[in-house]
């Protein structure tokens, strides 16, 4: 089992940057493909980015490609999401998740979820 806790959210102006972190505890973090999802107010939770177990392969939603970077440090059991050039439409609660399938964009293919961290972008 893996427990996930997100941090790093906050208020930022449009065009600014934030770095989200996801701290994993429990066993076998390095065996899980990891992902970031987000839920904006009044909307469904959507895929943002995913990364393979060794970090060699990454996947992005079209809306964040070129602005967001997902990475992981298996030695520290950490997952990151570097977000640059933030836009008001990026405002959401961001969740990290652990799953078995590499690059999955489907929520039901992720087994463990964090509680989320709020990102607010002012225009």
GROMACS .gro file of N, CA and C in nm:
model
  369
    1UNK      N    1   0.083  -0.119   0.000
    1UNK     CA    2   0.000   0.000   0.000
    1UNK      C    3   0.087   0.124   0.000
    2UNK      N    4   0.037   0.230  -0.064
    2UNK     CA    5   0.110   0.356  -0.074
    2UNK      C    6   0.020   0.469  -0.025
    3UNK      N    7   0.073   0.553   0.062
    3UNK     CA    8   0.001   0.673   0.105
    3UNK      C    9   0.065   0.793   0.036
    4UNK      N   10  -0.020   0.883  -0.013
    4UNK     CA   11   0.027   0.997  -0.091
    4UNK      C   12  -0.020   1.127  -0.029
    5UNK      N   13   0.070   1.224  -0.018
    5UNK     CA   14   0.036   1.355   0.036
    5UNK      C   15   0.093   1.462  -0.055
    6UNK      N   16   0.005   1.546  -0.109
    6UNK     CA   17   0.047   1.654  -0.198
    6UNK      C   18   0.079   1.779  -0.117
    7UNK      N   19   0.167   1.862  -0.171
    7UNK     CA   20   0.199   1.991  -0.112
    7UNK      C   21   0.248   2.084  -0.222
    8UNK      N   22   0.260   2.212  -0.187
    8UNK     CA   23   0.316   2.308  -0.281
    8UNK      C   24   0.214   2.396  -0.352
    9UNK      N   25   0.087   2.370  -0.329
    9UNK     CA   26  -0.014   2.453  -0.391
    9UNK      C   27  -0.017   2.592  -0.329
   10UNK      N   28  -0.092   2.682  -0.390
   10UNK     CA   29  -0.101   2.817  -0.338
   10UNK      C   30  -0.159   2.911  -0.441
   11UNK      N   31  -0.144   3.040  -0.413
   11UNK     CA   32  -0.193   3.146  -0.500
   11UNK      C   33  -0.078   3.202  -0.582
   12UNK      N   34  -0.097   3.213  -0.711
   12UNK     CA   35   0.007   3.265  -0.799
   12UNK      C   36  -0.060   3.350  -0.907
   13UNK      N   37   0.012   3.449  -0.955
   13UNK     CA   38  -0.040   3.532  -1.064
   13UNK      C   39  -0.026   3.458  -1.196
   14UNK      N   40  -0.111   3.491  -1.288
   14UNK     CA   41  -0.100   3.435  -1.422
   14UNK      C   42   0.039   3.464  -1.478
   15UNK      N   43   0.097   3.362  -1.540
   15UNK     CA   44   0.233   3.372  -1.590
   15UNK      C   45   0.338   3.324  -1.492
   16UNK      N   46   0.297   3.303  -1.369
   16UNK     CA   47   0.389   3.258  -1.266
   16UNK      C   48   0.410   3.108  -1.266
   17UNK      N   49   0.482   3.061  -1.165
   17UNK     CA   50   0.520   2.920  -1.156
   17UNK      C   51   0.493   2.866  -1.017
   18UNK      N   52   0.469   2.736  -1.012
   18UNK     CA   53   0.459   2.664  -0.887
   18UNK      C   54   0.518   2.525  -0.906
   19UNK      N   55   0.566   2.468  -0.798
   19UNK     CA   56   0.614   2.330  -0.801
   19UNK      C   57   0.538   2.250  -0.697
   20UNK      N   58   0.461   2.154  -0.746
   20UNK     CA   59   0.389   2.065  -0.658
   20UNK      C   60   0.474   1.944  -0.624
   21UNK      N   61   0.459   1.897  -0.500
   21UNK     CA   62   0.528   1.776  -0.457
   21UNK      C   63   0.427   1.675  -0.408
   22UNK      N   64   0.461   1.550  -0.421
   22UNK     CA   65   0.378   1.441  -0.370
   22UNK      C   66   0.471   1.348  -0.294
   23UNK      N   67   0.449   1.338  -0.164
   23UNK     CA   68   0.532   1.253  -0.080
   23UNK      C   69   0.463   1.119  -0.062
   24UNK      N   70   0.535   1.014  -0.095
   24UNK     CA   71   0.480   0.879  -0.084
   24UNK      C   72   0.540   0.807   0.035
   25UNK      N   73   0.457   0.735   0.105
   25UNK     CA   74   0.504   0.651   0.214
   25UNK      C   75   0.446   0.512   0.195
   26UNK      N   76   0.505   0.418   0.263
   26UNK     CA   77   0.465   0.281   0.239
   26UNK      C   78   0.570   0.213   0.154
   27UNK      N   79   0.532   0.104   0.095
   27UNK     CA   80   0.631   0.025   0.025
   27UNK      C   81   0.618   0.035  -0.126
   28UNK      N   82   0.728   0.018  -0.193
   28UNK     CA   83   0.729  -0.005  -0.337
   28UNK      C   84   0.683   0.112  -0.422
   29UNK      N   85   0.713   0.234  -0.377
   29UNK     CA   86   0.681   0.351  -0.460
   29UNK      C   87   0.741   0.335  -0.599
   30UNK      N   88   0.863   0.285  -0.606
   30UNK     CA   89   0.933   0.276  -0.733
   30UNK      C   90   0.868   0.177  -0.830
   31UNK      N   91   0.776   0.098  -0.782
   31UNK     CA   92   0.708   0.000  -0.868
   31UNK      C   93   0.582   0.054  -0.933
   32UNK      N   94   0.545   0.177  -0.896
   32UNK     CA   95   0.419   0.232  -0.945
   32UNK      C   96   0.442   0.339  -1.051
   33UNK      N   97   0.363   0.332  -1.156
   33UNK     CA   98   0.351   0.445  -1.246
   33UNK      C   99   0.271   0.553  -1.174
   34UNK      N  100   0.310   0.678  -1.193
   34UNK     CA  101   0.250   0.787  -1.118
   34UNK      C  102   0.184   0.888  -1.211
   35UNK      N  103   0.084   0.956  -1.157
   35UNK     CA  104   0.015   1.055  -1.237
   35UNK      C  105  -0.030   1.174  -1.154
   36UNK      N  106  -0.056   1.283  -1.224
   36UNK     CA  107  -0.119   1.401  -1.166
   36UNK      C  108  -0.252   1.423  -1.237
   37UNK      N  109  -0.353   1.454  -1.158
   37UNK     CA  110  -0.484   1.490  -1.208
   37UNK      C  111  -0.525   1.622  -1.143
   38UNK      N  112  -0.628   1.684  -1.197
   38UNK     CA  113  -0.678   1.806  -1.135
   38UNK      C  114  -0.828   1.816  -1.153
   39UNK      N  115  -0.891   1.883  -1.054
   39UNK     CA  116  -1.035   1.907  -1.062
   39UNK      C  117  -1.059   2.056  -1.043
   40UNK      N  118  -1.109   2.121  -1.146
   40UNK     CA  119  -1.148   2.261  -1.138
   40UNK      C  120  -1.289   2.270  -1.081
   41UNK      N  121  -1.326   2.384  -1.024
   41UNK     CA  122  -1.460   2.398  -0.967
   41UNK      C  123  -1.569   2.368  -1.068
   42UNK      N  124  -1.661   2.281  -1.031
   42UNK     CA  125  -1.772   2.248  -1.118
   42UNK      C  126  -1.741   2.156  -1.233
   43UNK      N  127  -1.619   2.102  -1.235
   43UNK     CA  128  -1.578   2.016  -1.347
   43UNK      C  129  -1.534   1.878  -1.297
   44UNK      N  130  -1.520   1.787  -1.391
   44UNK     CA  131  -1.472   1.655  -1.360
   44UNK      C  132  -1.321   1.660  -1.334
   45UNK      N  133  -1.273   1.557  -1.265
   45UNK     CA  134  -1.129   1.546  -1.245
   45UNK      C  135  -1.064   1.499  -1.376
   46UNK      N  136  -0.961   1.571  -1.418
   46UNK     CA  137  -0.898   1.545  -1.548
   46UNK      C  138  -0.752   1.506  -1.533
   47UNK      N  139  -0.706   1.431  -1.630
   47UNK     CA  140  -0.566   1.393  -1.638
   47UNK      C  141  -0.479   1.514  -1.668
   48UNK      N  142  -0.363   1.521  -1.602
   48UNK     CA  143  -0.267   1.628  -1.629
   48UNK      C  144  -0.137   1.572  -1.687
   49UNK      N  145  -0.077   1.476  -1.614
   49UNK     CA  146   0.051   1.421  -1.656
   49UNK      C  147   0.073   1.287  -1.589
   50UNK      N  148   0.161   1.207  -1.650
   50UNK     CA  149   0.195   1.077  -1.593
   50UNK      C  150   0.342   1.048  -1.621
   51UNK      N  151   0.397   0.957  -1.542
   51UNK     CA  152   0.538   0.922  -1.555
   51UNK      C  153   0.555   0.774  -1.526
   52UNK      N  154   0.646   0.713  -1.601
   52UNK     CA  155   0.670   0.569  -1.584
   52UNK      C  156   0.748   0.541  -1.457
   53UNK      N  157   0.762   0.415  -1.423
   53UNK     CA  158   0.820   0.377  -1.294
   53UNK      C  159   0.963   0.428  -1.275
   54UNK      N  160   1.041   0.426  -1.382
   54UNK     CA  161   1.178   0.473  -1.372
   54UNK      C  162   1.194   0.619  -1.410
   55UNK      N  163   1.086   0.680  -1.452
   55UNK     CA  164   1.091   0.821  -1.489
   55UNK      C  165   1.136   0.847  -1.630
   56UNK      N  166   1.152   0.742  -1.708
   56UNK     CA  167   1.207   0.760  -1.842
   56UNK      C  168   1.105   0.811  -1.942
   57UNK      N  169   0.979   0.783  -1.918
   57UNK     CA  170   0.874   0.820  -2.014
   57UNK      C  171   0.771   0.907  -1.943
   58UNK      N  172   0.732   1.015  -2.007
   58UNK     CA  173   0.632   1.105  -1.950
   58UNK      C  174   0.519   1.128  -2.050
   59UNK      N  175   0.405   1.164  -1.997
   59UNK     CA  176   0.286   1.186  -2.078
   59UNK      C  177   0.217   1.312  -2.026
   60UNK      N  178   0.159   1.390  -2.117
   60UNK     CA  179   0.096   1.514  -2.078
   60UNK      C  180  -0.037   1.534  -2.149
   61UNK      N  181  -0.127   1.601  -2.079
   61UNK     CA  182  -0.247   1.650  -2.146
   61UNK      C  183  -0.207   1.762  -2.240
   62UNK      N  184  -0.278   1.775  -2.350
   62UNK     CA  185  -0.244   1.878  -2.448
   62UNK      C  186  -0.247   2.018  -2.386
   63UNK      N  187  -0.334   2.038  -2.290
   63UNK     CA  188  -0.351   2.171  -2.233
   63UNK      C  189  -0.232   2.217  -2.150
   64UNK      N  190  -0.145   2.124  -2.109
   64UNK     CA  191  -0.031   2.162  -2.024
   64UNK      C  192   0.103   2.133  -2.092
   65UNK      N  193   0.099   2.067  -2.205
   65UNK     CA  194   0.223   2.029  -2.273
   65UNK      C  195   0.307   2.153  -2.303
   66UNK      N  196   0.435   2.146  -2.269
   66UNK     CA  197   0.525   2.259  -2.291
   66UNK      C  198   0.531   2.355  -2.174
   67UNK      N  199   0.438   2.344  -2.081
   67UNK     CA  200   0.437   2.433  -1.964
   67UNK      C  201   0.461   2.358  -1.834
   68UNK      N  202   0.414   2.233  -1.825
   68UNK     CA  203   0.427   2.152  -1.704
   68UNK      C  204   0.531   2.043  -1.728
   69UNK      N  205   0.600   2.006  -1.620
   69UNK     CA  206   0.697   1.896  -1.625
   69UNK      C  207   0.677   1.806  -1.505
   70UNK      N  208   0.655   1.678  -1.532
   70UNK     CA  209   0.642   1.579  -1.426
   70UNK      C  210   0.777   1.510  -1.408
   71UNK      N  211   0.811   1.482  -1.283
   71UNK     CA  212   0.935   1.411  -1.255
   71UNK      C  213   0.919   1.334  -1.125
   72UNK      N  214   1.013   1.245  -1.098
   72UNK     CA  215   1.008   1.166  -0.975
   72UNK      C  216   1.148   1.138  -0.926
   73UNK      N  217   1.157   1.115  -0.796
   73UNK     CA  218   1.282   1.075  -0.733
   73UNK      C  219   1.252   0.950  -0.651
   74UNK      N  220   1.281   0.836  -0.706
   74UNK     CA  221   1.245   0.711  -0.640
   74UNK      C  222   1.323   0.690  -0.510
   75UNK      N  223   1.444   0.743  -0.503
   75UNK     CA  224   1.522   0.729  -0.381
   75UNK      C  225   1.457   0.802  -0.264
   76UNK      N  226   1.385   0.910  -0.295
   76UNK     CA  227   1.317   0.989  -0.192
   76UNK      C  228   1.167   0.963  -0.187
   77UNK      N  229   1.119   0.876  -0.273
   77UNK     CA  230   0.976   0.847  -0.282
   77UNK      C  231   0.895   0.975  -0.304
   78UNK      N  232   0.939   1.053  -0.401
   78UNK     CA  233   0.877   1.182  -0.430
   78UNK      C  234   0.836   1.192  -0.575
   79UNK      N  235   0.723   1.257  -0.596
   79UNK     CA  236   0.675   1.291  -0.729
   79UNK      C  237   0.660   1.442  -0.735
   80UNK      N  238   0.691   1.501  -0.852
   80UNK     CA  239   0.685   1.646  -0.865
   80UNK      C  240   0.606   1.685  -0.989
   81UNK      N  241   0.554   1.808  -0.983
   81UNK     CA  242   0.493   1.869  -1.102
   81UNK      C  243   0.537   2.014  -1.104
   82UNK      N  244   0.626   2.045  -1.197
   82UNK     CA  245   0.672   2.182  -1.217
   82UNK      C  246   0.575   2.248  -1.314
   83UNK      N  247   0.515   2.360  -1.271
   83UNK     CA  248   0.414   2.427  -1.352
   83UNK      C  249   0.462   2.568  -1.383
   84UNK      N  250   0.478   2.598  -1.509
   84UNK     CA  251   0.524   2.729  -1.553
   84UNK      C  252   0.418   2.796  -1.640
   85UNK      N  253   0.430   2.928  -1.652
   85UNK     CA  254   0.336   3.005  -1.733
   85UNK      C  255   0.192   2.969  -1.699
   86UNK      N  256   0.161   2.973  -1.573
   86UNK     CA  257   0.028   2.933  -1.528
   86UNK      C  258  -0.079   3.026  -1.581
   87UNK      N  259  -0.192   2.967  -1.611
   87UNK     CA  260  -0.307   3.041  -1.664
   87UNK      C  261  -0.424   3.028  -1.565
   88UNK      N  262  -0.517   3.121  -1.569
   88UNK     CA  263  -0.634   3.110  -1.480
   88UNK      C  264  -0.706   2.976  -1.493
   89UNK      N  265  -0.706   2.919  -1.613
   89UNK     CA  266  -0.775   2.791  -1.632
   89UNK      C  267  -0.699   2.673  -1.571
   90UNK      N  268  -0.579   2.696  -1.521
   90UNK     CA  269  -0.506   2.591  -1.450
   90UNK      C  270  -0.547   2.580  -1.303
   91UNK      N  271  -0.626   2.676  -1.256
   91UNK     CA  272  -0.670   2.674  -1.117
   91UNK      C  273  -0.755   2.550  -1.091
   92UNK      N  274  -0.718   2.476  -0.987
   92UNK     CA  275  -0.786   2.350  -0.957
   92UNK      C  276  -0.725   2.290  -0.831
   93UNK      N  277  -0.787   2.184  -0.785
   93UNK     CA  278  -0.724   2.099  -0.685
   93UNK      C  279  -0.647   1.992  -0.760
   94UNK      N  280  -0.519   1.981  -0.726
   94UNK     CA  281  -0.431   1.886  -0.795
   94UNK      C  282  -0.408   1.763  -0.707
   95UNK      N  283  -0.420   1.648  -0.771
   95UNK     CA  284  -0.406   1.520  -0.701
   95UNK      C  285  -0.294   1.438  -0.763
   96UNK      N  286  -0.217   1.371  -0.680
   96UNK     CA  287  -0.125   1.271  -0.732
   96UNK      C  288  -0.186   1.133  -0.711
   97UNK      N  289  -0.146   1.041  -0.795
   97UNK     CA  290  -0.204   0.908  -0.792
   97UNK      C  291  -0.101   0.804  -0.834
   98UNK      N  292  -0.116   0.684  -0.782
   98UNK     CA  293  -0.026   0.574  -0.814
   98UNK      C  294  -0.105   0.462  -0.879
   99UNK      N  295  -0.050   0.408  -0.987
   99UNK     CA  296  -0.122   0.303  -1.058
   99UNK      C  297  -0.029   0.204  -1.123
  100UNK      N  298  -0.089   0.109  -1.188
  100UNK     CA  299  -0.011  -0.001  -1.245
  100UNK      C  300   0.022   0.017  -1.392
  101UNK      N  301  -0.059   0.092  -1.465
  101UNK     CA  302  -0.041   0.103  -1.609
  101UNK      C  303   0.035   0.229  -1.646
  102UNK      N  304   0.142   0.216  -1.721
  102UNK     CA  305   0.221   0.334  -1.757
  102UNK      C  306   0.143   0.429  -1.846
  103UNK      N  307   0.149   0.557  -1.810
  103UNK     CA  308   0.091   0.659  -1.895
  103UNK      C  309  -0.059   0.664  -1.899
  104UNK      N  310  -0.125   0.595  -1.807
  104UNK     CA  311  -0.270   0.592  -1.812
  104UNK      C  312  -0.329   0.730  -1.785
  105UNK      N  313  -0.431   0.764  -1.862
  105UNK     CA  314  -0.505   0.889  -1.843
  105UNK      C  315  -0.639   0.864  -1.775
  106UNK      N  316  -0.661   0.740  -1.735
  106UNK     CA  317  -0.790   0.700  -1.681
  106UNK      C  318  -0.784   0.689  -1.530
  107UNK      N  319  -0.874   0.757  -1.461
  107UNK     CA  320  -0.869   0.760  -1.316
  107UNK      C  321  -0.884   0.622  -1.254
  108UNK      N  322  -0.968   0.539  -1.316
  108UNK     CA  323  -0.996   0.409  -1.254
  108UNK      C  324  -0.876   0.315  -1.262
  109UNK      N  325  -0.775   0.352  -1.338
  109UNK     CA  326  -0.654   0.269  -1.346
  109UNK      C  327  -0.550   0.309  -1.244
  110UNK      N  328  -0.583   0.405  -1.161
  110UNK     CA  329  -0.495   0.444  -1.050
  110UNK      C  330  -0.554   0.392  -0.920
  111UNK      N  331  -0.468   0.335  -0.839
  111UNK     CA  332  -0.513   0.264  -0.719
  111UNK      C  333  -0.512   0.353  -0.596
  112UNK      N  334  -0.408   0.434  -0.582
  112UNK     CA  335  -0.392   0.516  -0.462
  112UNK      C  336  -0.394   0.663  -0.500
  113UNK      N  337  -0.458   0.743  -0.413
  113UNK     CA  338  -0.476   0.885  -0.438
  113UNK      C  339  -0.440   0.966  -0.315
  114UNK      N  340  -0.387   1.086  -0.339
  114UNK     CA  341  -0.370   1.180  -0.231
  114UNK      C  342  -0.497   1.261  -0.209
  115UNK      N  343  -0.492   1.352  -0.113
  115UNK     CA  344  -0.608   1.434  -0.079
  115UNK      C  345  -0.618   1.561  -0.163
  116UNK      N  346  -0.510   1.597  -0.229
  116UNK     CA  347  -0.513   1.712  -0.318
  116UNK      C  348  -0.453   1.837  -0.256
  117UNK      N  349  -0.406   1.925  -0.342
  117UNK     CA  350  -0.355   2.056  -0.302
  117UNK      C  351  -0.412   2.161  -0.396
  118UNK      N  352  -0.455   2.272  -0.340
  118UNK     CA  353  -0.525   2.376  -0.417
  118UNK      C  354  -0.426   2.467  -0.487
  119UNK      N  355  -0.451   2.490  -0.614
  119UNK     CA  356  -0.375   2.588  -0.692
  119UNK      C  357  -0.473   2.695  -0.740
  120UNK      N  358  -0.443   2.819  -0.708
  120UNK     CA  359  -0.526   2.932  -0.749
  120UNK      C  360  -0.441   3.025  -0.834
  121UNK      N  361  -0.494   3.064  -0.948
  121UNK     CA  362  -0.421   3.151  -1.041
  121UNK      C  363  -0.502   3.277  -1.062
  122UNK      N  364  -0.444   3.390  -1.025
  122UNK     CA  365  -0.513   3.517  -1.042
  122UNK      C  366  -0.476   3.580  -1.176
  123UNK      N  367  -0.573   3.643  -1.236
  123UNK     CA  368  -0.549   3.704  -1.369
  123UNK      C  369  -0.508   3.850  -1.357
   0.00000   0.00000   0.00000
